[in-house]
Amino acid sequence: MSSVYEVINPATEKAVTQVALADVEQTDLIIEKAARAFESWRHIAPADRARLLRAFATVVSAHREELAELEIKNSGHTRGNALWEADNVANVLNYYSAAPERLFGRQIPVPNGIDITFKEPLGVVGVIVPWNFPMPIAGWGFAPALAAGNTVVLKPAEYTPLTAIRLGELALEAGIPEGVFNVIPGKGSVVGNRFVTHPQVRKVVFTGSTDVGKSIMAGCAQQVKRVTLELGGKSANIIFADSDIEKAAANAPGAVFDNAGQDCCARSRILIEKSAFEKFMSHFEKAVKNFRVEDPALATAEMGPLISKKQFDAVSAYIDNTVAFTGNAPTGPGFWMAPTVLLPTSTAAASWRDEIFGPVVSVMTFDDEADAIAKANDTEFGLSGSIWSRDSAKAIRVARAVESGNLSVNSNSSVRYWTPFGGYKQSGLGRELGPDALDSFTEVKNVFISTEK
Ligand code: NAD
């Protein structure tokens, strides 16, 4: 029996709409439809598949305002972020639209014949998306998967299905054939789990919490099913005394409070060199107090509400007696929380170790380069991070030493669709985006052709 989910606007707590959640039988029917569509999609001429992906990108761009409005209402994302996210889907589609015509194999020298390799699609790919970035994370899965000749079943998170559903409709409008890109709203334990257990789903792309990721990996092992995992983070923002402290402090709030801290790449641990602590904190306090937490529909908003009451309660539990200062937030309906800065006294503090996934950042000092690296690496996560220093050799040494998949020097940016994105340690398995993502959506087939008489 299917059920219905009521979507709530997290900025107002008002109901937006209702969405039907698929049950296992409905999920199976769509997986089977995607498996049938694979037989024709994989054989579409490369230039035609490329054209269809570009058409999809064009339709997404034409609907960027509408998609952004949906995301503001459904997820409380700021207008600036929501527009960037819609554009990111179009950009990623355009980027991978170049792939079908360039999915090269190799010719390998061997005796007595010719050896060639082919990159062949896997079949149906299941993409499971979390609620924090519904559009981009969906696109990072479906765009390269489709480009490589796979068909896709995509499950948005329960809280945030609206933009994914719309993207499914826009794909059809762009001419992507029926059954090639399928959006199935539903529960993780039902639809998501079926992607893991259904033998016709040949790969699962999962982005979400580390605990669920582990269970998905274990489930996929039963069928040796391919899996990519993008999981949690507890990234460090390492600021050396020789850096532009004012700039590092001015940029630090955005690095952790963007999307209300519900960002796997949030720099939620600030490591500041001891001699620069006072200077950094005075600039940082000004920046936090000026960080604009307001109605996300406003063009000036820098942060909106948390996604849900559940998330609000989970984040609130980390706010202890080490609060240094806070920023501002609206009162009244909505899951609003002021940006909060903690000064934990021990690296054993839960606020220092756990991924809080809210607008809470912890600041701690370090003595020297070695201490900074040791503290940054003292976590099971390894997704992202920043290094601020004017000494480029030191910045590069530290970047090489930090166990993390995505680092920035004198910048807090994490995601560029041209470059690989993914985690070390328990932050994930495999890489998305960039030129190599196609490898995880294809099998390499080797064919030997004898030339013997
Ligand atoms: P979550 O793990 O609860 O859910 C993620 C998705 O998995 C949802 O669609 C959910 O319905 C589904 N799911 C839940 N249980 C499942 C099951 N048993 N089988 C199959 N699917 C199941 O995570 P969340 O709360 O939606 O998202 C927050 C987490 O995602 C954070 O830990 C964050 O760090 C992580 N995240 C990671 C990245 C990254 O790229 N590394 C990006 C964004 C979010």
GROMACS .gro file of C-alpha atoms and ligand atoms in nm:
model
  497
    1MET     CA    1   0.000   0.000   0.000
    2SER     CA    2   0.138   0.337  -0.092
    3SER     CA    3   0.109   0.628   0.152
    4VAL     CA    4   0.122   1.005   0.133
    5TYR     CA    5   0.380   1.251   0.267
    6GLU     CA    6   0.293   1.608   0.352
    7VAL     CA    7   0.571   1.845   0.245
    8ILE     CA    8   0.629   2.126   0.498
    9ASN     CA    9   0.789   2.465   0.428
   10PRO     CA   10   1.059   2.478   0.697
   11ALA     CA   11   1.056   2.861   0.703
   12THR     CA   12   0.685   2.879   0.791
   13GLU     CA   13   0.589   2.527   0.908
   14LYS     CA   14   0.297   2.546   0.662
   15ALA     CA   15   0.201   2.252   0.441
   16VAL     CA   16   0.314   2.294   0.078
   17THR     CA   17   0.166   1.989  -0.091
   18GLN     CA   18   0.125   1.615  -0.058
   19VAL     CA   19   0.335   1.357  -0.238
   20ALA     CA   20   0.248   0.991  -0.287
   21LEU     CA   21   0.516   0.753  -0.160
   22ALA     CA   22   0.578   0.443  -0.369
   23ASP     CA   23   0.554   0.096  -0.219
   24VAL     CA   24   0.771  -0.202  -0.315
   25GLU     CA   25   0.537  -0.321  -0.594
   26GLN     CA   26   0.531   0.022  -0.757
   27THR     CA   27   0.907   0.048  -0.721
   28ASP     CA   28   0.953  -0.289  -0.890
   29LEU     CA   29   0.733  -0.185  -1.183
   30ILE     CA   30   0.944   0.127  -1.240
   31ILE     CA   31   1.272  -0.062  -1.207
   32GLU     CA   32   1.145  -0.309  -1.469
   33LYS     CA   33   1.043  -0.022  -1.696
   34ALA     CA   34   1.393   0.129  -1.656
   35ALA     CA   35   1.546  -0.210  -1.740
   36ARG     CA   36   1.341  -0.227  -2.063
   37ALA     CA   37   1.432   0.132  -2.153
   38PHE     CA   38   1.801   0.046  -2.106
   39GLU     CA   39   1.790  -0.187  -2.406
   40SER     CA   40   1.713   0.103  -2.640
   41TRP     CA   41   1.889   0.390  -2.454
   42ARG     CA   42   2.223   0.210  -2.458
   43HIS     CA   43   2.202   0.177  -2.837
   44ILE     CA   44   2.107   0.537  -2.915
   45ALA     CA   45   2.383   0.683  -3.133
   46PRO     CA   46   2.636   0.872  -2.916
   47ALA     CA   47   2.570   1.207  -3.086
   48ASP     CA   48   2.195   1.166  -3.034
   49ARG     CA   49   2.238   1.084  -2.665
   50ALA     CA   50   2.462   1.389  -2.633
   51ARG     CA   51   2.199   1.607  -2.802
   52LEU     CA   52   1.927   1.478  -2.570
   53LEU     CA   53   2.137   1.557  -2.261
   54ARG     CA   54   2.205   1.909  -2.393
   55ALA     CA   55   1.832   1.952  -2.458
   56PHE     CA   56   1.764   1.841  -2.099
   57ALA     CA   57   2.018   2.100  -1.975
   58THR     CA   58   1.850   2.371  -2.183
   59VAL     CA   59   1.506   2.289  -2.043
   60VAL     CA   60   1.644   2.290  -1.686
   61SER     CA   61   1.800   2.633  -1.749
   62ALA     CA   62   1.472   2.764  -1.887
   63HIS     CA   63   1.302   2.656  -1.562
   64ARG     CA   64   1.573   2.772  -1.319
   65GLU     CA   65   1.347   3.026  -1.147
   66GLU     CA   66   1.067   2.775  -1.105
   67LEU     CA   67   1.304   2.508  -0.971
   68ALA     CA   68   1.460   2.760  -0.733
   69GLU     CA   69   1.115   2.865  -0.605
   70LEU     CA   70   1.030   2.501  -0.538
   71GLU     CA   71   1.355   2.453  -0.345
   72ILE     CA   72   1.304   2.768  -0.139
   73LYS     CA   73   0.957   2.645  -0.039
   74ASN     CA   74   1.047   2.280   0.010
   75SER     CA   75   1.394   2.305   0.167
   76GLY     CA   76   1.428   2.660   0.299
   77HIS     CA   77   1.728   2.722   0.074
   78THR     CA   78   1.824   3.082   0.016
   79ARG     CA   79   1.734   3.227  -0.322
   80GLY     CA   80   2.101   3.263  -0.416
   81ASN     CA   81   2.175   2.900  -0.331
   82ALA     CA   82   1.861   2.764  -0.497
   83LEU     CA   83   1.941   2.938  -0.827
   84TRP     CA   84   2.300   2.811  -0.809
   85GLU     CA   85   2.167   2.460  -0.749
   86ALA     CA   86   1.932   2.467  -1.050
   87ASP     CA   87   2.217   2.602  -1.263
   88ASN     CA   88   2.445   2.329  -1.130
   89VAL     CA   89   2.208   2.062  -1.264
   90ALA     CA   90   2.216   2.225  -1.610
   91ASN     CA   91   2.596   2.266  -1.594
   92VAL     CA   92   2.653   1.904  -1.494
   93LEU     CA   93   2.422   1.783  -1.774
   94ASN     CA   94   2.609   1.998  -2.025
   95TYR     CA   95   2.946   1.878  -1.893
   96TYR     CA   96   2.853   1.510  -1.927
   97SER     CA   97   2.676   1.565  -2.259
   98ALA     CA   98   3.028   1.568  -2.403
   99ALA     CA   99   3.083   1.214  -2.275
  100PRO     CA  100   2.880   0.987  -2.506
  101GLU     CA  101   3.093   1.090  -2.805
  102ARG     CA  102   3.418   1.051  -2.609
  103LEU     CA  103   3.370   0.729  -2.414
  104PHE     CA  104   3.693   0.587  -2.553
  105GLY     CA  105   3.829   0.241  -2.500
  106ARG     CA  106   4.192   0.145  -2.567
  107GLN     CA  107   4.385  -0.059  -2.813
  108ILE     CA  108   4.645  -0.259  -2.621
  109PRO     CA  109   4.951  -0.421  -2.786
  110VAL     CA  110   4.933  -0.801  -2.755
  111PRO     CA  111   5.088  -1.089  -2.955
  112ASN     CA  112   4.892  -1.266  -3.231
  113GLY     CA  113   4.603  -1.029  -3.254
  114ILE     CA  114   4.435  -0.706  -3.164
  115ASP     CA  115   4.312  -0.620  -2.818
  116ILE     CA  116   4.054  -0.351  -2.760
  117THR     CA  117   3.857  -0.236  -2.459
  118PHE     CA  118   3.504  -0.097  -2.446
  119LYS     CA  119   3.339   0.107  -2.172
  120GLU     CA  120   2.993  -0.039  -2.146
  121PRO     CA  121   2.698   0.083  -1.941
  122LEU     CA  122   2.593  -0.111  -1.631
  123GLY     CA  123   2.215  -0.114  -1.675
  124VAL     CA  124   1.974   0.044  -1.427
  125VAL     CA  125   2.147   0.277  -1.177
  126GLY     CA  126   1.970   0.361  -0.849
  127VAL     CA  127   2.042   0.708  -0.711
  128ILE     CA  128   1.948   0.776  -0.347
  129VAL     CA  129   1.953   1.146  -0.254
  130PRO     CA  130   1.957   1.318   0.089
  131TRP     CA  131   1.750   1.624   0.181
  132ASN     CA  132   2.027   1.878   0.216
  133PHE     CA  133   2.105   1.945  -0.153
  134PRO     CA  134   1.822   1.780  -0.346
  135MET     CA  135   1.905   1.916  -0.692
  136PRO     CA  136   2.284   1.905  -0.725
  137ILE     CA  137   2.329   1.566  -0.560
  138ALA     CA  138   2.061   1.419  -0.788
  139GLY     CA  139   2.237   1.565  -1.094
  140TRP     CA  140   2.582   1.438  -0.993
  141GLY     CA  141   2.433   1.088  -1.004
  142PHE     CA  142   2.191   1.093  -1.296
  143ALA     CA  143   2.387   1.307  -1.547
  144PRO     CA  144   2.700   1.088  -1.578
  145ALA     CA  145   2.490   0.771  -1.541
  146LEU     CA  146   2.268   0.866  -1.836
  147ALA     CA  147   2.565   0.991  -2.041
  148ALA     CA  148   2.734   0.653  -2.005
  149GLY     CA  149   2.423   0.480  -2.143
  150ASN     CA  150   2.257   0.366  -1.820
  151THR     CA  151   1.897   0.427  -1.722
  152VAL     CA  152   1.822   0.575  -1.381
  153VAL     CA  153   1.579   0.528  -1.095
  154LEU     CA  154   1.614   0.814  -0.847
  155LYS     CA  155   1.475   0.837  -0.496
  156PRO     CA  156   1.465   1.184  -0.341
  157ALA     CA  157   1.467   1.221   0.037
  158GLU     CA  158   1.125   1.206   0.202
  159TYR     CA  159   1.145   1.573   0.316
  160THR     CA  160   1.249   1.716  -0.022
  161PRO     CA  161   1.095   1.544  -0.324
  162LEU     CA  162   0.963   1.843  -0.519
  163THR     CA  163   1.253   1.949  -0.739
  164ALA     CA  164   1.340   1.587  -0.824
  165ILE     CA  165   0.981   1.523  -0.935
  166ARG     CA  166   0.994   1.836  -1.152
  167LEU     CA  167   1.330   1.733  -1.302
  168GLY     CA  168   1.172   1.401  -1.401
  169GLU     CA  169   0.898   1.590  -1.588
  170LEU     CA  170   1.148   1.827  -1.751
  171ALA     CA  171   1.350   1.530  -1.879
  172LEU     CA  172   1.045   1.406  -2.070
  173GLU     CA  173   0.976   1.757  -2.199
  174ALA     CA  174   1.334   1.767  -2.330
  175GLY     CA  175   1.281   1.444  -2.524
  176ILE     CA  176   1.456   1.197  -2.294
  177PRO     CA  177   1.260   0.878  -2.373
  178GLU     CA  178   1.004   0.742  -2.127
  179GLY     CA  179   1.158   0.504  -1.873
  180VAL     CA  180   1.516   0.638  -1.906
  181PHE     CA  181   1.508   0.876  -1.607
  182ASN     CA  182   1.256   0.781  -1.337
  183VAL     CA  183   1.193   0.964  -1.010
  184ILE     CA  184   1.036   0.752  -0.735
  185PRO     CA  185   0.944   0.939  -0.414
  186GLY     CA  186   0.933   0.704  -0.119
  187LYS     CA  187   1.084   0.593   0.208
  188GLY     CA  188   1.446   0.492   0.235
  189SER     CA  189   1.351   0.168   0.403
  190VAL     CA  190   1.113   0.084   0.115
  191VAL     CA  191   1.222   0.238  -0.218
  192GLY     CA  192   1.589   0.296  -0.128
  193ASN     CA  193   1.621  -0.051   0.014
  194ARG     CA  194   1.461  -0.200  -0.300
  195PHE     CA  195   1.737  -0.041  -0.510
  196VAL     CA  196   1.981  -0.239  -0.296
  197THR     CA  197   1.794  -0.572  -0.315
  198HIS     CA  198   1.649  -0.566  -0.669
  199PRO     CA  199   1.880  -0.766  -0.898
  200GLN     CA  200   1.807  -0.548  -1.202
  201VAL     CA  201   1.953  -0.240  -1.029
  202ARG     CA  202   2.320  -0.286  -1.112
  203LYS     CA  203   2.462   0.004  -0.915
  204VAL     CA  204   2.360   0.222  -0.621
  205VAL     CA  205   2.480   0.580  -0.584
  206PHE     CA  206   2.411   0.677  -0.226
  207THR     CA  207   2.458   1.016  -0.060
  208GLY     CA  208   2.355   1.044   0.301
  209SER     CA  209   2.455   0.954   0.653
  210THR     CA  210   2.749   0.728   0.727
  211ASP     CA  211   2.534   0.475   0.917
  212VAL     CA  212   2.285   0.425   0.634
  213GLY     CA  213   2.575   0.419   0.387
  214LYS     CA  214   2.734   0.128   0.574
  215SER     CA  215   2.409  -0.071   0.564
  216ILE     CA  216   2.374  -0.001   0.191
  217MET     CA  217   2.728  -0.119   0.127
  218ALA     CA  218   2.662  -0.437   0.325
  219GLY     CA  219   2.338  -0.494   0.132
  220CYS     CA  220   2.504  -0.436  -0.205
  221ALA     CA  221   2.771  -0.691  -0.112
  222GLN     CA  222   2.506  -0.966  -0.136
  223GLN     CA  223   2.497  -0.917  -0.515
  224VAL     CA  224   2.845  -0.767  -0.551
  225LYS     CA  225   2.650  -0.463  -0.666
  226ARG     CA  226   2.855  -0.157  -0.756
  227VAL     CA  227   2.820   0.123  -0.504
  228THR     CA  228   2.936   0.481  -0.465
  229LEU     CA  229   2.902   0.638  -0.121
  230GLU     CA  230   2.911   1.009  -0.036
  231LEU     CA  231   2.872   1.027   0.341
  232GLY     CA  232   2.925   1.257   0.636
  233GLY     CA  233   3.199   1.505   0.720
  234LYS     CA  234   3.358   1.704   1.001
  235SER     CA  235   3.588   1.922   0.802
  236ALA     CA  236   3.859   2.150   0.939
  237ASN     CA  237   3.920   2.511   0.847
  238ILE     CA  238   4.291   2.548   0.933
  239ILE     CA  239   4.397   2.910   0.971
  240PHE     CA  240   4.766   2.993   1.015
  241ALA     CA  241   4.882   3.314   1.182
  242ASP     CA  242   5.060   3.418   0.861
  243SER     CA  243   4.735   3.417   0.660
  244ASP     CA  244   4.512   3.710   0.575
  245ILE     CA  245   4.326   3.669   0.908
  246GLU     CA  246   4.062   3.928   0.826
  247LYS     CA  247   3.977   3.752   0.501
  248ALA     CA  248   3.978   3.407   0.663
  249ALA     CA  249   3.749   3.536   0.942
  250ALA     CA  250   3.514   3.712   0.699
  251ASN     CA  251   3.479   3.391   0.497
  252ALA     CA  252   3.454   3.144   0.786
  253PRO     CA  253   3.078   3.191   0.857
  254GLY     CA  254   2.983   3.105   0.497
  255ALA     CA  255   3.211   2.799   0.513
  256VAL     CA  256   3.003   2.643   0.788
  257PHE     CA  257   2.667   2.821   0.807
  258ASP     CA  258   2.582   2.803   0.437
  259ASN     CA  259   2.263   2.596   0.401
  260ALA     CA  260   2.225   2.634   0.781
  261GLY     CA  261   2.527   2.406   0.827
  262GLN     CA  262   2.341   2.116   0.663
  263ASP     CA  263   2.630   2.060   0.430
  264CYS     CA  264   2.852   1.754   0.425
  265CYS     CA  265   3.145   1.987   0.344
  266ALA     CA  266   3.073   2.234   0.628
  267ARG     CA  267   3.397   2.352   0.790
  268SER     CA  268   3.254   2.283   1.134
  269ARG     CA  269   3.592   2.273   1.310
  270ILE     CA  270   3.797   2.590   1.298
  271LEU     CA  271   4.163   2.536   1.387
  272ILE     CA  272   4.333   2.868   1.450
  273GLU     CA  273   4.704   2.910   1.527
  274LYS     CA  274   4.737   3.014   1.893
  275SER     CA  275   4.915   3.345   1.829
  276ALA     CA  276   4.631   3.466   1.602
  277PHE     CA  277   4.340   3.354   1.821
  278GLU     CA  278   4.235   3.695   1.963
  279LYS     CA  279   4.261   3.874   1.632
  280PHE     CA  280   4.069   3.600   1.449
  281MET     CA  281   3.790   3.581   1.708
  282SER     CA  282   3.723   3.955   1.706
  283HIS     CA  283   3.685   3.961   1.324
  284PHE     CA  284   3.494   3.632   1.325
  285GLU     CA  285   3.245   3.760   1.584
  286LYS     CA  286   3.164   4.062   1.366
  287ALA     CA  287   3.117   3.839   1.062
  288VAL     CA  288   2.891   3.593   1.248
  289LYS     CA  289   2.676   3.873   1.388
  290ASN     CA  290   2.638   4.021   1.039
  291PHE     CA  291   2.551   3.686   0.877
  292ARG     CA  292   2.198   3.737   0.743
  293VAL     CA  293   1.960   3.468   0.865
  294GLU     CA  294   1.622   3.558   0.723
  295ASP     CA  295   1.335   3.460   0.496
  296PRO     CA  296   1.518   3.246   0.236
  297ALA     CA  297   1.304   3.391  -0.043
  298LEU     CA  298   1.484   3.727   0.002
  299ALA     CA  299   1.775   3.785  -0.234
  300THR     CA  300   1.982   3.911   0.065
  301ALA     CA  301   1.941   3.593   0.273
  302GLU     CA  302   2.265   3.411   0.358
  303MET     CA  303   2.102   3.140   0.568
  304GLY     CA  304   1.751   2.999   0.604
  305PRO     CA  305   1.593   2.762   0.854
  306LEU     CA  306   1.684   2.403   0.937
  307ILE     CA  307   1.493   2.139   0.743
  308SER     CA  308   1.273   2.006   1.025
  309LYS     CA  309   1.185   2.012   1.394
  310LYS     CA  310   1.369   1.680   1.427
  311GLN     CA  311   1.688   1.836   1.288
  312PHE     CA  312   1.640   2.145   1.506
  313ASP     CA  313   1.618   1.926   1.818
  314ALA     CA  314   1.918   1.713   1.717
  315VAL     CA  315   2.134   2.021   1.656
  316SER     CA  316   2.015   2.199   1.972
  317ALA     CA  317   2.139   1.903   2.180
  318TYR     CA  318   2.499   2.002   2.093
  319ILE     CA  319   2.472   2.355   2.228
  320ASP     CA  320   2.645   2.334   2.565
  321ASN     CA  321   2.801   2.580   2.809
  322THR     CA  322   3.098   2.654   2.582
  323VAL     CA  323   2.912   2.905   2.361
  324ALA     CA  324   3.145   3.195   2.275
  325PHE     CA  325   2.884   3.399   2.085
  326THR     CA  326   2.593   3.359   1.847
  327GLY     CA  327   2.453   3.541   1.548
  328ASN     CA  328   2.089   3.627   1.489
  329ALA     CA  329   1.783   3.440   1.365
  330PRO     CA  330   1.414   3.520   1.316
  331THR     CA  331   1.169   3.414   1.586
  332GLY     CA  332   0.822   3.274   1.532
  333PRO     CA  333   0.722   2.983   1.311
  334GLY     CA  334   0.993   2.798   1.119
  335PHE     CA  335   1.290   2.590   1.229
  336TRP     CA  336   1.522   2.885   1.289
  337MET     CA  337   1.848   2.867   1.473
  338ALA     CA  338   2.109   3.139   1.521
  339PRO     CA  339   2.462   3.060   1.401
  340THR     CA  340   2.647   2.944   1.711
  341VAL     CA  341   3.018   2.940   1.794
  342LEU     CA  342   3.149   2.696   2.056
  343LEU     CA  343   3.489   2.682   2.227
  344PRO     CA  344   3.523   2.317   2.332
  345THR     CA  345   3.800   2.251   2.583
  346SER     CA  346   3.872   1.896   2.470
  347THR     CA  347   3.894   1.714   2.139
  348ALA     CA  348   3.679   1.446   2.305
  349ALA     CA  349   3.377   1.681   2.315
  350ALA     CA  350   3.082   1.548   2.116
  351SER     CA  351   3.049   1.887   1.944
  352TRP     CA  352   3.409   1.851   1.821
  353ARG     CA  353   3.373   1.490   1.704
  354ASP     CA  354   3.018   1.445   1.568
  355GLU     CA  355   2.881   1.574   1.242
  356ILE     CA  356   2.622   1.816   1.386
  357PHE     CA  357   2.469   1.913   1.048
  358GLY     CA  358   2.347   2.249   1.172
  359PRO     CA  359   2.473   2.607   1.220
  360VAL     CA  360   2.720   2.523   1.496
  361VAL     CA  361   3.095   2.562   1.468
  362SER     CA  362   3.369   2.477   1.718
  363VAL     CA  363   3.692   2.674   1.744
  364MET     CA  364   4.016   2.534   1.884
  365THR     CA  365   4.376   2.653   1.876
  366PHE     CA  366   4.686   2.470   1.752
  367ASP     CA  367   5.056   2.520   1.827
  368ASP     CA  368   5.230   2.454   1.498
  369GLU     CA  369   5.201   2.284   1.158
  370ALA     CA  370   5.233   1.931   1.301
  371ASP     CA  371   4.969   1.998   1.567
  372ALA     CA  372   4.731   2.144   1.305
  373ILE     CA  373   4.766   1.832   1.088
  374ALA     CA  374   4.724   1.595   1.383
  375LYS     CA  375   4.410   1.772   1.506
  376ALA     CA  376   4.262   1.797   1.156
  377ASN     CA  377   4.315   1.423   1.101
  378ASP     CA  378   4.182   1.320   1.443
  379THR     CA  379   3.843   1.218   1.299
  380GLU     CA  380   3.694   0.922   1.117
  381PHE     CA  381   3.570   1.161   0.848
  382GLY     CA  382   3.769   1.305   0.558
  383LEU     CA  383   3.555   1.490   0.309
  384SER     CA  384   3.663   1.850   0.280
  385GLY     CA  385   3.860   2.132   0.444
  386SER     CA  386   4.050   2.459   0.400
  387ILE     CA  387   4.399   2.585   0.466
  388TRP     CA  388   4.469   2.957   0.505
  389SER     CA  389   4.832   3.072   0.484
  390ARG     CA  390   5.047   3.313   0.282
  391ASP     CA  391   5.329   3.055   0.286
  392SER     CA  392   5.241   2.848  -0.022
  393ALA     CA  393   5.493   2.574   0.050
  394LYS     CA  394   5.345   2.523   0.396
  395ALA     CA  395   4.990   2.533   0.258
  396ILE     CA  396   5.078   2.263   0.005
  397ARG     CA  397   5.252   2.048   0.270
  398VAL     CA  398   4.943   2.068   0.490
  399ALA     CA  399   4.706   2.003   0.200
  400ARG     CA  400   4.904   1.688   0.117
  401ALA     CA  401   4.901   1.576   0.483
  402VAL     CA  402   4.531   1.625   0.561
  403GLU     CA  403   4.338   1.300   0.500
  404SER     CA  404   4.051   1.444   0.303
  405GLY     CA  405   3.918   1.427  -0.052
  406ASN     CA  406   3.858   1.796  -0.123
  407LEU     CA  407   4.079   2.073   0.008
  408SER     CA  408   4.102   2.441  -0.074
  409VAL     CA  409   4.388   2.679  -0.004
  410ASN     CA  410   4.290   3.039   0.081
  411SER     CA  411   3.936   2.955  -0.025
  412ASN     CA  412   3.646   2.757   0.119
  413SER     CA  413   3.500   2.622  -0.203
  414SER     CA  414   3.448   2.246  -0.221
  415VAL     CA  415   3.251   2.165  -0.529
  416ARG     CA  416   3.352   2.232  -0.886
  417TYR     CA  417   3.176   2.006  -1.136
  418TRP     CA  418   3.495   1.974  -1.345
  419THR     CA  419   3.688   1.812  -1.059
  420PRO     CA  420   3.650   1.491  -0.856
  421PHE     CA  421   3.448   1.505  -0.535
  422GLY     CA  422   3.440   1.243  -0.260
  423GLY     CA  423   3.565   1.132   0.077
  424TYR     CA  424   3.853   0.963   0.255
  425LYS     CA  425   3.793   0.725   0.546
  426GLN     CA  426   3.427   0.705   0.656
  427SER     CA  427   3.326   1.002   0.440
  428GLY     CA  428   3.273   0.780   0.142
  429LEU     CA  429   3.381   0.549  -0.133
  430GLY     CA  430   3.447   0.648  -0.493
  431ARG     CA  431   3.438   0.989  -0.658
  432GLU     CA  432   3.167   1.189  -0.828
  433LEU     CA  433   3.196   1.469  -1.084
  434GLY     CA  434   3.501   1.550  -1.295
  435PRO     CA  435   3.636   1.350  -1.586
  436ASP     CA  436   3.664   1.016  -1.402
  437ALA     CA  437   3.307   0.982  -1.271
  438LEU     CA  438   3.212   0.796  -1.589
  439ASP     CA  439   3.440   0.508  -1.487
  440SER     CA  440   3.207   0.426  -1.201
  441PHE     CA  441   2.909   0.409  -1.439
  442THR     CA  442   3.071   0.171  -1.686
  443GLU     CA  443   3.228  -0.174  -1.698
  444VAL     CA  444   3.548  -0.225  -1.895
  445LYS     CA  445   3.510  -0.505  -2.148
  446ASN     CA  446   3.821  -0.651  -2.304
  447VAL     CA  447   3.799  -0.815  -2.649
  448PHE     CA  448   4.083  -1.003  -2.819
  449ILE     CA  449   4.065  -1.062  -3.196
  450SER     CA  450   4.304  -1.319  -3.333
  451THR     CA  451   4.501  -1.233  -3.646
  452GLU     CA  452   4.655  -1.577  -3.680
  453LYS     CA  453   4.629  -1.752  -4.018
  454NAD     P1  454   2.005   0.964   0.546
  454NAD     O1  455   2.116   0.867   0.542
  454NAD     O2  456   1.908   0.954   0.658
  454NAD     O3  457   1.917   0.954   0.413
  454NAD     C1  458   1.972   0.971   0.286
  454NAD     C2  459   1.885   0.903   0.184
  454NAD     O4  460   1.887   0.762   0.209
  454NAD     C3  461   1.736   0.943   0.190
  454NAD     O5  462   1.684   0.947   0.060
  454NAD     C4  463   1.675   0.830   0.270
  454NAD     O6  464   1.539   0.812   0.242
  454NAD     C5  465   1.756   0.711   0.221
  454NAD     N1  466   1.759   0.597   0.313
  454NAD     C6  467   1.744   0.598   0.448
  454NAD     N2  468   1.749   0.471   0.495
  454NAD     C7  469   1.770   0.390   0.390
  454NAD     C8  470   1.785   0.247   0.375
  454NAD     N3  471   1.782   0.166   0.480
  454NAD     N4  472   1.807   0.200   0.252
  454NAD     C9  473   1.813   0.281   0.144
  454NAD     N5  474   1.797   0.415   0.151
  454NAD    C10  475   1.776   0.469   0.273
  454NAD     O7  476   2.073   1.106   0.538
  454NAD     P2  477   2.005   1.249   0.540
  454NAD     O8  478   1.968   1.277   0.682
  454NAD     O9  479   1.899   1.260   0.434
  454NAD    O10  480   2.124   1.342   0.490
  454NAD    C11  481   2.218   1.390   0.577
  454NAD    C12  482   2.348   1.313   0.566
  454NAD    O11  483   2.394   1.310   0.431
  454NAD    C13  484   2.461   1.376   0.643
  454NAD    O12  485   2.532   1.280   0.715
  454NAD    C14  486   2.551   1.435   0.534
  454NAD    O13  487   2.684   1.451   0.570
  454NAD    C15  488   2.533   1.340   0.425
  454NAD     N6  489   2.567   1.403   0.298
  454NAD    C16  490   2.683   1.368   0.236
  454NAD    C17  491   2.720   1.428   0.118
  454NAD    C18  492   2.846   1.392   0.046
  454NAD    O14  493   2.854   1.419  -0.072
  454NAD     N7  494   2.942   1.331   0.109
  454NAD    C19  495   2.638   1.524   0.061
  454NAD    C20  496   2.521   1.557   0.128
  454NAD    C21  497   2.486   1.494   0.245
   0.00000   0.00000   0.00000
